[in-house]
CSV table of C-alpha atoms in Angstrom, one decimal:
chain,number,residue,atom,x,y,z
A,1,MET,CA,-0.3,0.1,-0.1
A,2,LEU,CA,1.3,3.8,-0.8
A,3,ASN,CA,1.3,6.4,2.0
A,4,THR,CA,-1.0,8.7,0.4
A,5,ARG,CA,-0.1,11.6,3.1
A,6,GLU,CA,3.7,11.2,2.0
A,7,LEU,CA,2.6,11.0,-1.5
A,8,GLN,CA,0.7,14.0,-1.3
A,9,ARG,CA,3.7,16.0,0.4
A,10,LYS,CA,6.0,14.6,-2.3
A,11,ILE,CA,3.7,15.8,-5.2
A,12,GLU,CA,3.2,19.3,-3.7
A,13,GLU,CA,6.9,19.4,-3.5
A,14,TRP,CA,7.5,18.2,-7.1
A,15,LEU,CA,4.9,20.6,-8.6
A,16,GLN,CA,6.6,23.5,-6.7
A,17,GLU,CA,10.0,22.5,-8.2
A,18,ASP,CA,8.5,22.2,-11.7
A,19,VAL,CA,5.7,25.1,-11.9
A,20,GLY,CA,7.1,27.6,-9.4
A,21,PHE,CA,5.3,30.8,-10.0
A,22,GLY,CA,3.4,29.3,-12.8
A,23,ASP,CA,3.7,27.8,-16.2
A,24,VAL,CA,4.4,31.0,-18.4
A,25,THR,CA,4.1,29.3,-21.8
A,26,THR,CA,0.6,27.4,-20.9
A,27,MET,CA,-0.8,30.6,-19.3
A,28,SER,CA,0.3,32.9,-22.3
A,29,THR,CA,-0.9,30.8,-25.1
A,30,ILE,CA,-3.9,28.6,-23.7
A,31,PRO,CA,-7.3,30.6,-23.0
A,32,ALA,CA,-8.4,29.9,-19.6
A,33,ASP,CA,-11.6,28.4,-20.5
A,34,GLU,CA,-10.1,25.9,-22.8
A,35,GLN,CA,-11.5,22.3,-22.3
A,36,GLY,CA,-9.8,19.3,-23.9
A,37,VAL,CA,-9.1,15.6,-23.3
A,38,GLY,CA,-5.4,14.2,-22.8
A,39,ILE,CA,-4.9,10.7,-23.9
A,40,LEU,CA,-2.0,8.9,-22.2
A,41,TYR,CA,-0.9,5.9,-24.4
A,42,ALA,CA,2.0,3.4,-24.5
A,43,LYS,CA,5.1,3.8,-27.2
A,44,GLU,CA,6.5,0.5,-26.2
A,45,ALA,CA,5.4,-2.8,-24.8
A,46,GLY,CA,5.6,-3.6,-20.9
A,47,VAL,CA,4.0,-3.3,-17.5
A,48,ILE,CA,2.2,-0.3,-16.3
A,49,ALA,CA,2.8,1.2,-12.9
A,50,GLY,CA,1.9,4.5,-11.3
A,51,LEU,CA,-1.6,5.2,-12.5
A,52,PRO,CA,-2.8,6.3,-9.2
A,53,ILE,CA,0.1,8.5,-8.5
A,54,ALA,CA,-0.5,10.1,-11.9
A,55,GLN,CA,-4.2,10.5,-10.9
A,56,GLN,CA,-3.3,12.4,-7.7
A,57,VAL,CA,-0.8,14.6,-9.5
A,58,PHE,CA,-3.3,16.1,-12.1
A,59,ALA,CA,-5.9,16.1,-9.0
A,60,THR,CA,-3.5,18.3,-7.1
A,61,VAL,CA,-3.0,20.3,-10.1
A,62,ASP,CA,-6.7,21.0,-10.2
A,63,PRO,CA,-9.5,18.8,-8.4
A,64,SER,CA,-11.9,19.5,-11.2
A,65,LEU,CA,-9.7,17.3,-13.5
A,66,ILE,CA,-11.0,13.8,-14.4
A,67,PHE,CA,-8.7,11.2,-14.7
A,68,SER,CA,-10.0,7.9,-15.9
A,69,ALA,CA,-7.4,4.9,-16.1
A,70,SER,CA,-8.0,2.5,-19.1
A,71,VAL,CA,-5.8,-0.5,-17.4
A,72,GLU,CA,-4.9,-1.3,-13.9
A,73,ASP,CA,-1.3,-1.1,-12.6
A,74,GLY,CA,0.1,-4.4,-13.3
A,75,ALA,CA,-1.6,-4.8,-16.5
A,76,ARG,CA,0.8,-5.6,-19.7
A,77,VAL,CA,0.4,-3.0,-22.6
A,78,GLU,CA,1.2,-2.9,-26.3
A,79,VAL,CA,2.4,-0.2,-28.5
A,80,GLY,CA,-0.3,2.1,-29.1
A,81,ASP,CA,-2.8,0.9,-26.2
A,82,GLN,CA,-4.4,3.5,-24.2
A,83,ILE,CA,-3.6,3.7,-20.5
A,84,ALA,CA,-5.5,6.5,-19.3
A,85,GLU,CA,-7.3,9.9,-20.3
A,86,VAL,CA,-7.4,12.9,-18.4
A,87,SER,CA,-10.3,15.7,-19.2
A,88,GLY,CA,-10.9,19.3,-18.1
A,89,SER,CA,-9.0,22.4,-18.2
A,90,VAL,CA,-6.5,22.3,-21.0
A,91,ARG,CA,-4.2,24.7,-18.9
A,92,SER,CA,-4.4,22.2,-15.7
A,93,ILE,CA,-3.4,19.3,-18.0
A,94,LEU,CA,-0.6,20.6,-19.3
A,95,ILE,CA,0.7,22.1,-16.1
A,96,GLY,CA,0.5,18.5,-14.6
A,97,GLU,CA,1.6,16.6,-17.8
A,98,ARG,CA,5.5,16.4,-17.3
A,99,LEU,CA,5.3,15.2,-13.6
A,100,ALA,CA,2.6,12.9,-14.2
A,101,LEU,CA,4.4,11.3,-17.1
A,102,ASN,CA,7.9,11.3,-15.3
A,103,LEU,CA,6.5,9.4,-12.3
A,104,LEU,CA,4.4,7.2,-14.8
A,105,GLN,CA,7.4,6.4,-17.0
A,106,ARG,CA,9.7,5.7,-14.0
A,107,LEU,CA,7.7,3.5,-12.2
A,108,SER,CA,6.3,1.3,-15.4
A,109,GLY,CA,10.4,1.0,-16.5
A,110,ILE,CA,10.9,-0.6,-13.2
A,111,ALA,CA,7.9,-2.9,-13.4
A,112,THR,CA,8.6,-3.8,-16.8
A,113,LYS,CA,12.3,-4.7,-16.0
A,114,THR,CA,11.2,-6.6,-12.7
A,115,ASN,CA,8.7,-8.6,-14.6
A,116,GLU,CA,11.5,-9.6,-17.1
A,117,TYR,CA,13.6,-10.8,-13.9
A,118,VAL,CA,10.5,-12.7,-12.6
A,119,GLN,CA,9.7,-14.5,-15.8
A,120,ALA,CA,13.3,-15.3,-16.1
A,121,VAL,CA,13.2,-17.6,-12.8
A,122,ALA,CA,9.8,-18.7,-13.4
A,123,GLY,CA,9.2,-22.5,-12.4
A,124,THR,CA,12.0,-22.2,-9.7
A,125,MET,CA,11.6,-21.5,-6.0
A,126,ALA,CA,13.7,-18.4,-6.0
A,127,ARG,CA,12.1,-14.8,-5.1
A,128,VAL,CA,13.2,-11.8,-6.9
A,129,VAL,CA,13.7,-8.9,-4.5
A,130,ASP,CA,15.0,-5.5,-4.7
A,131,THR,CA,17.7,-3.4,-2.7
A,132,ARG,CA,18.1,0.0,-1.3
A,133,LYS,CA,19.9,1.0,-4.4
A,134,THR,CA,16.9,3.6,-5.2
A,135,THR,CA,16.4,7.1,-6.3
A,136,PRO,CA,16.6,9.4,-3.0
A,137,GLY,CA,13.2,10.5,-2.1
A,138,LEU,CA,11.6,8.0,-4.4
A,139,ARG,CA,12.2,4.7,-2.3
A,140,PHE,CA,8.7,4.3,-1.4
A,141,LEU,CA,7.3,4.4,-5.1
A,142,GLU,CA,10.0,2.3,-6.6
A,143,LYS,CA,9.7,-0.5,-4.2
A,144,TYR,CA,6.1,-0.3,-4.9
A,145,ALA,CA,6.8,-0.6,-8.8
A,146,VAL,CA,8.9,-3.8,-8.0
A,147,ARG,CA,5.7,-5.2,-6.3
A,148,VAL,CA,3.6,-4.3,-9.1
A,149,GLY,CA,6.0,-5.9,-11.7
A,150,GLY,CA,5.7,-9.1,-9.7
A,151,GLY,CA,8.6,-8.9,-7.7
A,152,HIS,CA,9.2,-8.5,-3.5
A,153,ASN,CA,10.9,-5.9,-1.5
A,154,HIS,CA,13.8,-6.5,0.7
A,155,ARG,CA,14.2,-4.4,3.6
A,156,PHE,CA,12.6,-0.9,3.3
A,157,ALA,CA,15.4,1.0,5.2
A,158,LEU,CA,18.3,0.4,7.7
A,159,TYR,CA,15.6,0.5,10.4
A,160,ASP,CA,13.5,-2.5,9.6
A,161,ALA,CA,16.2,-5.6,9.7
A,162,VAL,CA,19.7,-6.3,10.7
A,163,MET,CA,21.9,-7.1,7.7
A,164,ILE,CA,25.3,-7.6,8.9
A,165,LYS,CA,27.9,-7.1,6.0
A,166,ASP,CA,31.6,-7.1,5.7
A,167,ASN,CA,32.5,-3.9,7.4
A,168,HIS,CA,29.9,-4.4,10.2
A,169,ILE,CA,32.0,-7.9,10.4
A,170,LYS,CA,35.4,-6.1,10.5
A,171,GLY,CA,34.0,-3.6,13.2
A,172,ALA,CA,32.5,-6.1,15.5
A,173,GLY,CA,35.5,-8.6,15.4
A,174,GLY,CA,34.0,-11.4,13.7
A,175,ILE,CA,30.5,-12.8,12.4
A,176,ALA,CA,29.9,-14.5,16.0
A,177,GLN,CA,30.7,-11.3,17.8
A,178,ALA,CA,28.3,-9.1,15.0
A,179,VAL,CA,25.3,-11.4,15.2
A,180,ALA,CA,25.4,-11.9,19.2
A,181,ALA,CA,25.6,-8.1,19.7
A,182,ALA,CA,22.7,-7.5,17.2
A,183,ARG,CA,20.6,-10.0,18.9
A,184,ALA,CA,21.2,-8.6,22.1
A,185,ALA,CA,19.8,-5.2,20.7
A,186,ILE,CA,17.1,-5.7,18.6
A,187,PRO,CA,13.5,-7.0,19.5
A,188,HIS,CA,12.6,-10.7,19.1
A,189,THR,CA,10.4,-10.0,15.9
A,190,MET,CA,13.4,-8.6,13.9
A,191,THR,CA,15.4,-10.8,11.9
A,192,VAL,CA,19.4,-11.3,11.2
A,193,GLU,CA,20.8,-11.6,7.9
A,194,VAL,CA,24.7,-12.1,7.5
A,195,GLU,CA,26.5,-11.4,4.3
A,196,ALA,CA,29.0,-14.5,3.5
A,197,GLU,CA,31.8,-14.0,0.9
A,198,THR,CA,33.1,-17.5,1.4
A,199,LEU,CA,32.0,-21.0,2.4
A,200,GLU,CA,33.8,-20.8,5.9
A,201,GLN,CA,31.8,-17.7,6.6
A,202,VAL,CA,28.6,-19.4,5.6
A,203,GLN,CA,29.4,-21.9,8.4
A,204,GLU,CA,30.2,-19.0,10.8
A,205,ALA,CA,26.9,-17.5,10.0
A,206,LEU,CA,25.0,-20.6,10.6
A,207,ALA,CA,26.9,-21.4,13.7
A,208,ALA,CA,26.0,-17.8,14.9
A,209,GLY,CA,22.4,-18.5,14.3
A,210,ALA,CA,21.5,-15.9,11.2
A,211,ASP,CA,18.1,-15.8,9.8
A,212,THR,CA,19.0,-15.4,6.4
A,213,ILE,CA,22.6,-16.0,4.8
A,214,MET,CA,23.5,-13.9,1.7
A,215,LEU,CA,26.0,-15.3,-0.7
A,216,ASP,CA,27.9,-12.5,-1.8
A,217,ASN,CA,29.4,-12.7,-5.4
A,218,MET,CA,29.7,-16.6,-5.1
A,219,SER,CA,29.9,-18.8,-8.4
A,220,ASN,CA,27.1,-21.0,-8.9
A,221,GLU,CA,29.0,-23.9,-7.8
A,222,GLN,CA,29.8,-22.3,-4.3
A,223,MET,CA,26.3,-21.3,-4.1
A,224,ARG,CA,25.2,-24.8,-4.6
A,225,GLU,CA,27.5,-25.9,-2.1
A,226,ALA,CA,26.3,-23.4,0.2
A,227,VAL,CA,22.6,-24.4,-0.1
A,228,GLN,CA,23.5,-28.0,0.7
A,229,LEU,CA,25.5,-26.7,3.8
A,230,ILE,CA,22.9,-24.8,5.1
A,231,GLY,CA,20.4,-27.4,4.6
A,232,GLY,CA,17.1,-25.4,5.4
A,233,LYS,CA,18.3,-24.0,8.7
A,234,ALA,CA,18.6,-20.3,7.1
A,235,VAL,CA,17.0,-18.6,4.4
A,236,VAL,CA,19.7,-18.2,1.5
A,237,GLU,CA,20.0,-15.1,-0.4
A,238,ALA,CA,22.1,-14.6,-3.7
A,239,SER,CA,23.6,-11.1,-4.5
A,240,GLY,CA,26.2,-9.8,-6.7
A,241,GLY,CA,26.7,-10.2,-10.8
A,242,VAL,CA,23.0,-10.8,-11.1
A,243,ASN,CA,21.5,-9.7,-14.6
A,244,LEU,CA,18.9,-11.3,-17.1
A,245,GLU,CA,21.3,-13.6,-18.4
A,246,THR,CA,22.8,-14.9,-15.1
A,247,ILE,CA,19.8,-15.1,-13.0
A,248,ARG,CA,18.3,-18.5,-14.1
A,249,SER,CA,21.3,-20.3,-13.7
A,250,ILE,CA,21.7,-18.6,-9.9
A,251,ALA,CA,17.9,-19.7,-9.2
A,252,GLU,CA,18.6,-23.5,-10.3
A,253,THR,CA,21.5,-23.4,-7.6
A,254,GLY,CA,18.6,-23.8,-5.1
A,255,VAL,CA,18.7,-20.1,-3.5
A,256,ASP,CA,15.5,-18.8,-1.8
A,257,ILE,CA,15.9,-14.9,-2.8
A,258,ILE,CA,18.0,-13.4,-5.5
A,259,SER,CA,18.3,-9.5,-4.6
A,260,VAL,CA,18.7,-7.4,-8.0
A,261,GLY,CA,19.9,-3.8,-7.6
A,262,ALA,CA,19.4,-3.3,-11.2
A,263,LEU,CA,15.7,-3.3,-10.9
A,264,THR,CA,15.7,0.2,-9.4
A,265,HIS,CA,19.2,1.7,-10.2
A,266,SER,CA,19.6,1.1,-14.0
A,267,ILE,CA,16.3,1.7,-15.3
A,268,ASN,CA,15.3,3.4,-18.7
A,269,ALA,CA,11.9,5.3,-18.4
A,270,PHE,CA,8.9,3.5,-20.2
A,271,ASP,CA,8.1,5.3,-23.2
A,272,ILE,CA,4.5,7.0,-22.6
A,273,SER,CA,3.0,10.1,-24.6
A,274,LEU,CA,0.1,12.5,-23.6
A,275,ASP,CA,-1.7,13.5,-26.8
A,276,LEU,CA,-4.3,16.6,-26.2
A,277,ASN,CA,-7.8,16.2,-27.9
A,278,THR,CA,-7.0,12.9,-29.7
A,279,ARG,CA,-8.5,9.3,-29.8
A,280,LYS,CA,-6.7,6.3,-29.0
A,281,ARG,CA,-4.0,5.4,-31.6
């Protein structure tokens, strides 16, 4: 679920950045009483995400605008498919157009890419998850788009789970010490994950009682050995070197989770246009 209060605050901030004291082009060229319909349509094939966000952008610009989605978030569209339409004041439509499209294109790009990764591991037990490698200020929306695309979310931020990585291990003096210190400090409902770069570290994390063990940049052979070593006593996550060419073979090693930073940090905007006073193409 989206935090609508947080989203509204962000939209107002983003509109202030884009509109400022007013859209001088629109206000000087479009009559105040001009009415019209803007058609949003796909210029490529993929998965749509962000329609409720786009609707809230237009409603913030002008509550009298009528936004009607032609598909739902998570729907797959083809080139030329109508996604939505917004009707009312032409001035208001044009003022809200860029922010609405920026968000819709970014989120649809993430949902489309995520769905490609999810389809690549179909039939295996592996779950595709995101990371914290998100755009500052957009994490809650980008993680929403991952879910729309069929993926799952890792921890949202630093506060909701313990993830002991190499620098934590060094600072604490070892895996056992880091896990023990974490257990002593956190509530019983919080999980502890340990990053392991070697099979020896996997054994240490297992002995320390880690809930999840992340296999960092291991070869497929090492991951298969690690999965057998862990034997279901902890959740096994694979991370590092994951792309659409490698993810299937990683999933087939038997890991439970595959985290993919590229779901959010290396995304092309999904191509969407808004045409004023036109019919569906």
